[in-house]
Coordinates of C-alpha atoms and ligand atoms in Angstrom, one line a residue:
X1 CA 141.2 63.8 -35.0
X2 CA 144.9 63.3 -34.4
X3 CA 146.7 61.3 -37.1
X4 CA 147.1 57.7 -36.0
X5 CA 144.4 57.8 -33.4
X6 CA 142.5 55.0 -35.0
X7 CA 145.6 52.9 -35.3
X8 CA 146.3 53.1 -31.5
X9 CA 142.7 52.2 -30.8
X10 CA 143.0 49.2 -33.2
X11 CA 146.0 47.9 -31.3
X12 CA 144.3 48.1 -28.0
X13 CA 141.1 46.4 -29.2
X14 CA 142.8 43.6 -31.2
X15 CA 144.9 41.4 -29.0
X16 CA 144.8 38.7 -31.8
X17 CA 146.7 41.1 -34.1
X18 CA 149.5 41.4 -31.5
X19 CA 149.8 37.6 -31.4
X20 CA 149.7 37.3 -35.2
X21 CA 152.3 40.0 -35.8
X22 CA 154.7 38.1 -33.4
X23 CA 155.0 35.6 -36.3
X24 CA 156.5 38.3 -38.6
X25 CA 160.0 37.4 -39.5
X26 CA 159.6 33.7 -38.7
X27 CA 160.1 31.1 -41.4
X28 CA 157.1 30.0 -43.4
X29 CA 159.2 27.3 -45.2
X30 CA 162.7 26.1 -44.8
X31 CA 164.8 24.2 -47.3
X32 CA 161.9 23.4 -49.6
X33 CA 162.8 21.6 -52.8
X34 CA 161.2 21.7 -56.2
X35 CA 159.5 18.5 -57.2
X36 CA 161.0 18.5 -60.6
X37 CA 164.0 20.3 -62.0
X38 CA 163.2 23.0 -64.5
X39 CA 162.1 21.1 -67.6
X40 CA 160.9 21.7 -71.2
X41 CA 157.6 19.8 -70.9
X42 CA 156.4 21.9 -68.1
X43 CA 157.5 25.0 -69.9
X44 CA 155.7 23.9 -73.0
X45 CA 152.5 23.2 -71.2
X46 CA 152.7 26.6 -69.4
X47 CA 153.2 28.4 -72.8
X48 CA 150.3 26.5 -74.3
X49 CA 148.0 27.4 -71.4
X50 CA 149.1 31.1 -71.5
X51 CA 149.1 31.4 -75.3
X52 CA 152.8 32.5 -75.1
X53 CA 154.5 31.8 -78.3
X54 CA 157.8 33.5 -77.6
X55 CA 160.8 31.7 -79.2
X56 CA 162.8 32.3 -76.0
X57 CA 161.0 29.4 -74.4
X58 CA 161.7 26.8 -77.1
X59 CA 164.6 25.0 -78.6
X60 CA 168.0 24.1 -77.3
X61 CA 168.7 27.5 -75.6
X62 CA 165.2 27.7 -74.0
X63 CA 164.8 29.5 -70.7
X64 CA 161.7 29.2 -68.5
X65 CA 159.1 32.0 -68.6
X66 CA 160.1 34.1 -65.6
X67 CA 156.5 34.2 -64.4
X68 CA 156.7 30.4 -63.9
X69 CA 158.9 31.0 -60.8
X70 CA 156.3 29.8 -58.3
X71 CA 155.4 26.8 -60.5
X72 CA 158.7 25.1 -59.8
X73 CA 158.1 25.3 -56.1
X74 CA 154.6 23.9 -56.1
X75 CA 153.9 20.3 -54.9
X76 CA 150.7 19.8 -57.0
X77 CA 147.3 18.8 -55.9
X78 CA 148.4 15.3 -54.7
X79 CA 151.1 16.6 -52.4
X80 CA 152.8 13.9 -50.4
X81 CA 151.5 14.3 -46.8
X82 CA 154.8 13.1 -45.3
X83 CA 156.7 15.6 -43.1
X84 CA 159.6 15.6 -45.6
X85 CA 157.3 16.3 -48.6
X86 CA 159.7 19.0 -49.9
X87 CA 157.4 21.9 -49.1
X88 CA 159.6 22.9 -46.2
X89 CA 156.5 24.2 -44.5
X90 CA 157.3 25.5 -41.0
X91 CA 155.6 24.8 -37.7
X92 CA 155.4 28.6 -37.2
X93 CA 153.3 29.0 -40.4
X94 CA 151.0 26.2 -39.4
X95 CA 150.6 27.8 -35.9
X96 CA 149.8 31.2 -37.5
X97 CA 147.1 29.7 -39.7
X98 CA 145.8 27.7 -36.7
X99 CA 145.4 30.8 -34.7
X100 CA 143.4 32.4 -37.5
X101 CA 141.2 29.3 -37.9
X102 CA 140.7 29.1 -34.2
X103 CA 139.5 32.7 -34.1
X104 CA 136.9 32.0 -36.8
X105 CA 138.9 33.3 -39.8
X106 CA 138.5 30.0 -41.6
X107 CA 138.3 31.1 -45.2
X108 CA 141.2 32.0 -47.4
X109 CA 141.6 33.9 -50.7
X110 CA 144.8 34.7 -52.5
X111 CA 144.9 38.4 -53.2
X112 CA 148.1 39.3 -55.1
X113 CA 151.7 38.4 -55.7
X114 CA 154.9 40.2 -56.7
X115 CA 157.9 38.6 -58.2
X116 CA 161.4 39.7 -58.8
X117 CA 163.7 37.8 -61.2
X118 CA 167.4 37.6 -60.5
X119 CA 168.6 35.1 -63.1
X120 CA 166.9 33.1 -65.9
X121 CA 165.9 29.5 -65.2
X122 CA 167.0 26.8 -67.6
X123 CA 166.1 23.2 -68.1
X124 CA 168.0 21.1 -65.6
X125 CA 168.2 23.8 -62.9
X126 CA 167.4 22.3 -59.5
X127 CA 165.1 24.5 -57.4
X128 CA 165.3 25.1 -53.6
X129 CA 163.5 27.7 -51.6
X130 CA 163.0 29.3 -48.2
X131 CA 160.1 31.5 -47.2
X132 CA 159.4 33.9 -44.4
X133 CA 156.3 35.3 -42.9
X134 CA 156.8 38.9 -43.8
X135 CA 153.8 40.7 -42.4
X136 CA 150.3 40.3 -41.0
X137 CA 148.0 43.3 -41.5
X138 CA 145.6 44.9 -39.1
X139 CA 142.1 43.5 -39.1
X140 CA 140.4 44.6 -42.3
X141 CA 136.8 44.4 -43.5
X142 CA 136.3 43.6 -47.1
X143 CA 133.3 42.6 -49.2
X144 CA 134.2 39.0 -48.6
X145 CA 134.3 39.4 -44.9
X146 CA 136.6 40.6 -42.0
X147 CA 140.1 39.2 -41.7
X148 CA 143.8 39.6 -41.9
X149 CA 146.1 39.9 -44.9
X150 CA 149.2 37.6 -44.5
X151 CA 152.2 38.3 -46.7
X152 CA 155.0 35.7 -47.2
X153 CA 158.2 36.1 -49.2
X154 CA 159.8 33.1 -50.8
X155 CA 163.4 33.3 -51.9
X156 CA 164.0 30.8 -54.8
X157 CA 167.3 29.4 -55.7
X158 CA 168.5 27.5 -58.7
X159 CA 171.5 25.2 -58.2
X160 CA 172.1 27.2 -55.0
X161 CA 172.2 30.6 -56.7
X162 CA 169.5 33.3 -56.0
X163 CA 167.0 33.1 -58.9
X164 CA 164.1 35.2 -57.8
X165 CA 161.7 36.3 -55.1
X166 CA 158.0 35.5 -54.8
X167 CA 156.0 37.7 -52.5
X168 CA 152.5 36.3 -51.9
X169 CA 149.6 37.8 -50.0
X170 CA 146.3 36.3 -49.0
X171 CA 143.3 37.2 -46.9
X172 CA 142.3 34.8 -44.1
X173 CA 138.8 35.9 -43.2
X174 CA 135.5 35.2 -41.6
X175 CA 132.9 35.1 -44.4
X176 CA 130.4 38.0 -44.3
X177 CA 126.8 36.9 -43.5
X178 CA 124.6 37.2 -46.6
X179 CA 122.1 39.9 -46.1
X180 CA 119.5 38.0 -48.1
X181 CA 120.0 34.8 -46.2
X182 CA 116.7 33.0 -45.8
X183 CA 115.6 31.0 -42.8
X184 CA 116.6 27.3 -43.0
X185 CA 112.9 26.2 -43.2
X186 CA 112.3 28.0 -46.5
X187 CA 112.9 25.9 -49.6
X188 CA 115.6 27.1 -51.9
X189 CA 114.2 28.7 -55.1
X190 CA 115.4 28.3 -58.6
X191 CA 116.3 31.5 -60.5
X192 CA 113.3 33.0 -62.3
X193 CA 113.2 32.7 -66.1
X194 CA 113.6 35.9 -68.1
X195 CA 110.4 36.3 -70.0
X196 CA 110.3 38.8 -72.8
X197 CA 108.4 39.5 -76.1
X198 CA 110.5 36.9 -78.0
X199 CA 109.8 34.0 -75.6
X200 CA 106.5 34.9 -73.8
X201 CA 104.6 32.4 -76.0
X202 CA 106.8 29.6 -74.8
X203 CA 106.1 30.4 -71.2
X204 CA 102.4 30.8 -71.9
X205 CA 102.5 27.3 -73.3
X206 CA 104.3 25.9 -70.2
X207 CA 101.5 27.5 -68.1
X208 CA 99.1 25.2 -70.0
X209 CA 101.4 22.2 -69.8
X210 CA 102.2 22.4 -73.5
X211 CA 105.8 22.6 -74.8
X212 CA 105.5 24.8 -77.9
X213 CA 108.1 24.8 -80.7
X214 CA 108.3 27.7 -83.1
X215 CA 107.7 26.9 -86.8
X216 CA 108.6 29.3 -89.6
X217 CA 105.6 29.8 -91.8
X218 CA 107.8 30.6 -94.7
X219 CA 110.0 27.4 -94.8
X220 CA 108.4 25.3 -92.1
X221 CA 111.8 25.0 -90.2
X222 CA 111.3 24.2 -86.5
X223 CA 113.3 26.3 -84.0
X224 CA 114.1 26.1 -80.4
X225 CA 114.8 28.1 -78.2
X226 CA 112.4 30.8 -79.4
X227 CA 113.9 33.5 -81.6
X228 CA 112.4 36.5 -83.4
X229 CA 113.4 35.2 -86.9
X230 CA 114.1 32.0 -88.9
X231 CA 117.8 31.0 -89.2
X232 CA 117.1 29.1 -92.4
X233 CA 115.2 31.7 -94.4
X234 CA 115.3 34.9 -92.3
X235 CA 111.5 34.9 -92.3
X236 CA 109.9 36.7 -89.4
X237 CA 106.5 35.0 -89.5
X238 CA 105.9 31.9 -87.4
X239 CA 103.4 29.7 -85.7
X240 CA 103.9 26.9 -83.2
X241 CA 103.6 23.2 -83.0
X242 CA 103.1 21.3 -79.7
X243 CA 105.8 18.8 -78.9
X244 CA 104.5 15.3 -78.5
X245 CA 106.7 14.9 -75.4
X246 CA 109.0 12.0 -76.5
X247 CA 112.8 12.6 -76.6
X248 CA 116.2 11.2 -75.9
X249 CA 119.2 12.5 -74.0
X250 CA 121.5 14.0 -76.6
X251 CA 124.2 15.1 -74.2
X252 CA 124.5 15.9 -70.5
X253 CA 126.7 17.2 -67.7
X254 CA 126.7 16.5 -64.0
X255 CA 127.0 19.6 -61.8
X256 CA 129.0 18.9 -58.7
X257 CA 130.0 22.5 -57.7
X258 CA 128.9 25.0 -56.8
X259 CA 126.2 23.4 -54.6
X260 CA 122.7 24.7 -55.5
X261 CA 120.0 23.0 -53.5
X262 CA 117.2 24.3 -55.7
X263 CA 118.4 22.2 -58.6
X264 CA 118.9 19.0 -56.7
X265 CA 115.8 16.8 -56.5
X266 CA 116.7 15.9 -52.9
X267 CA 117.0 19.6 -52.0
X268 CA 120.3 19.1 -50.5
X269 CA 122.5 20.7 -53.1
X270 CA 124.1 17.4 -54.2
X271 CA 125.1 16.7 -57.8
X272 CA 122.4 16.9 -60.4
X273 CA 122.3 16.2 -64.1
X274 CA 121.6 18.8 -66.8
X275 CA 120.6 17.3 -70.1
X276 CA 120.3 18.4 -73.6
X277 CA 117.2 16.6 -74.8
X278 CA 116.5 15.9 -78.5
X279 CA 112.8 16.0 -79.0
X280 CA 111.2 13.6 -81.4
X281 CA 110.4 16.7 -83.6
X282 CA 114.2 17.2 -84.0
X283 CA 114.9 20.3 -81.9
X284 CA 116.8 20.2 -78.6
X285 CA 116.0 21.7 -75.2
X286 CA 117.9 21.9 -72.0
X287 CA 116.4 20.5 -68.9
X288 CA 116.6 18.2 -65.9
X289 CA 116.1 14.5 -66.2
X290 CA 114.0 13.1 -63.3
X291 CA 113.2 9.6 -62.2
X292 CA 116.8 8.3 -62.3
X293 CA 119.8 9.2 -60.2
X294 CA 122.1 11.8 -61.7
X295 CA 124.7 9.2 -62.4
X296 CA 122.3 7.0 -64.4
X297 CA 121.7 9.7 -67.0
X298 CA 123.3 8.7 -70.3
X299 CA 123.4 9.7 -73.9
X300 CA 120.5 8.0 -75.7
X301 CA 118.3 7.6 -72.6
X302 CA 114.7 7.7 -73.7
X303 CA 112.7 10.4 -71.8
X304 CA 109.2 11.8 -71.7
X305 CA 108.2 15.4 -71.1
X306 CA 106.4 16.4 -67.9
X307 CA 105.9 19.5 -66.0
X308 CA 107.4 20.1 -62.6
X309 CA 106.1 22.7 -60.1
X310 CA 109.4 23.6 -58.5
X311 CA 107.8 26.2 -56.2
X312 CA 104.5 28.1 -55.9
X313 CA 105.4 30.5 -58.7
X314 CA 107.3 28.3 -61.1
X315 CA 106.6 25.4 -63.4
X316 CA 109.2 23.9 -65.7
X317 CA 109.3 21.3 -68.4
X318 CA 111.5 18.4 -67.2
X319 CA 112.1 15.0 -68.7
X320 CA 111.3 11.7 -67.0
X321 CA 113.4 8.7 -67.8
X322 CA 111.1 6.1 -69.3
X323 CA 113.4 3.2 -68.5
X324 CA 115.5 2.5 -65.4
X325 CA 118.5 4.3 -66.7
Ligands
ZN401 ZN1 112.2 29.9 -92.5

């Protein structure tokens, strides 16, 4: 095969790529402004988050960590939607993304960035920036899906002087179809429990609708979840006691994301509560609270054990709120 033959073919078969590359060299942002001047509190928070204890970033002669370059240009999660919001974002950039969205490349993932530092940033420096659409790749297929890599280059200025360059690349793509996707009509299934020699007795109990707690025969300490030995006396002999079924919510979280329909009682993937239940016997177990909406689960809520068949091959202990929440 002649070198480059594939490239020529790609050009011919991909008119979208031609349209996309016509945006190369056009501005992505013009006359953007940093929301805050370079300042010590943001530097301190960054250093805390990164675990960077360098003395260069503290005290009266502090400079900003160079890798914060982009941070000074970001508008935050609650960016002002007004046209003069300081992002300087160009119409050309919005058009480019609109073309990709319109062609079905609706997902986005940041892939890499390169920065060059031209001068240190110091508290009080006022940040301005311009950005250009540098390149759009040919269509590529990745594990995430097929799409185009878009590279932008932002030139950052401090008090009008060049301070650094931030080159940013992202993939705008059409998500790959999951090979294991099931027809819509099949109910989503929960993950299967891992059953092994150490916990098989627990699952055997569940099959008989009994919640079994291990008890050390040496020191009578109860333990849950099931373990091969006793944490109190290291004894390896044990028997079981059956939980009476009464308990209270010791702690809980509400899962909002990612959506997982199998865990939502409505099957729609909405929020659901995961609770740590303290059984009357004193041990704690993780499980779902049923019988109340997820936002009515609270610490101290009395619950009672029952067994829920989540699908033909799985039953699980769950906890029904014994009051209205
Ligand atoms: Zn023991």
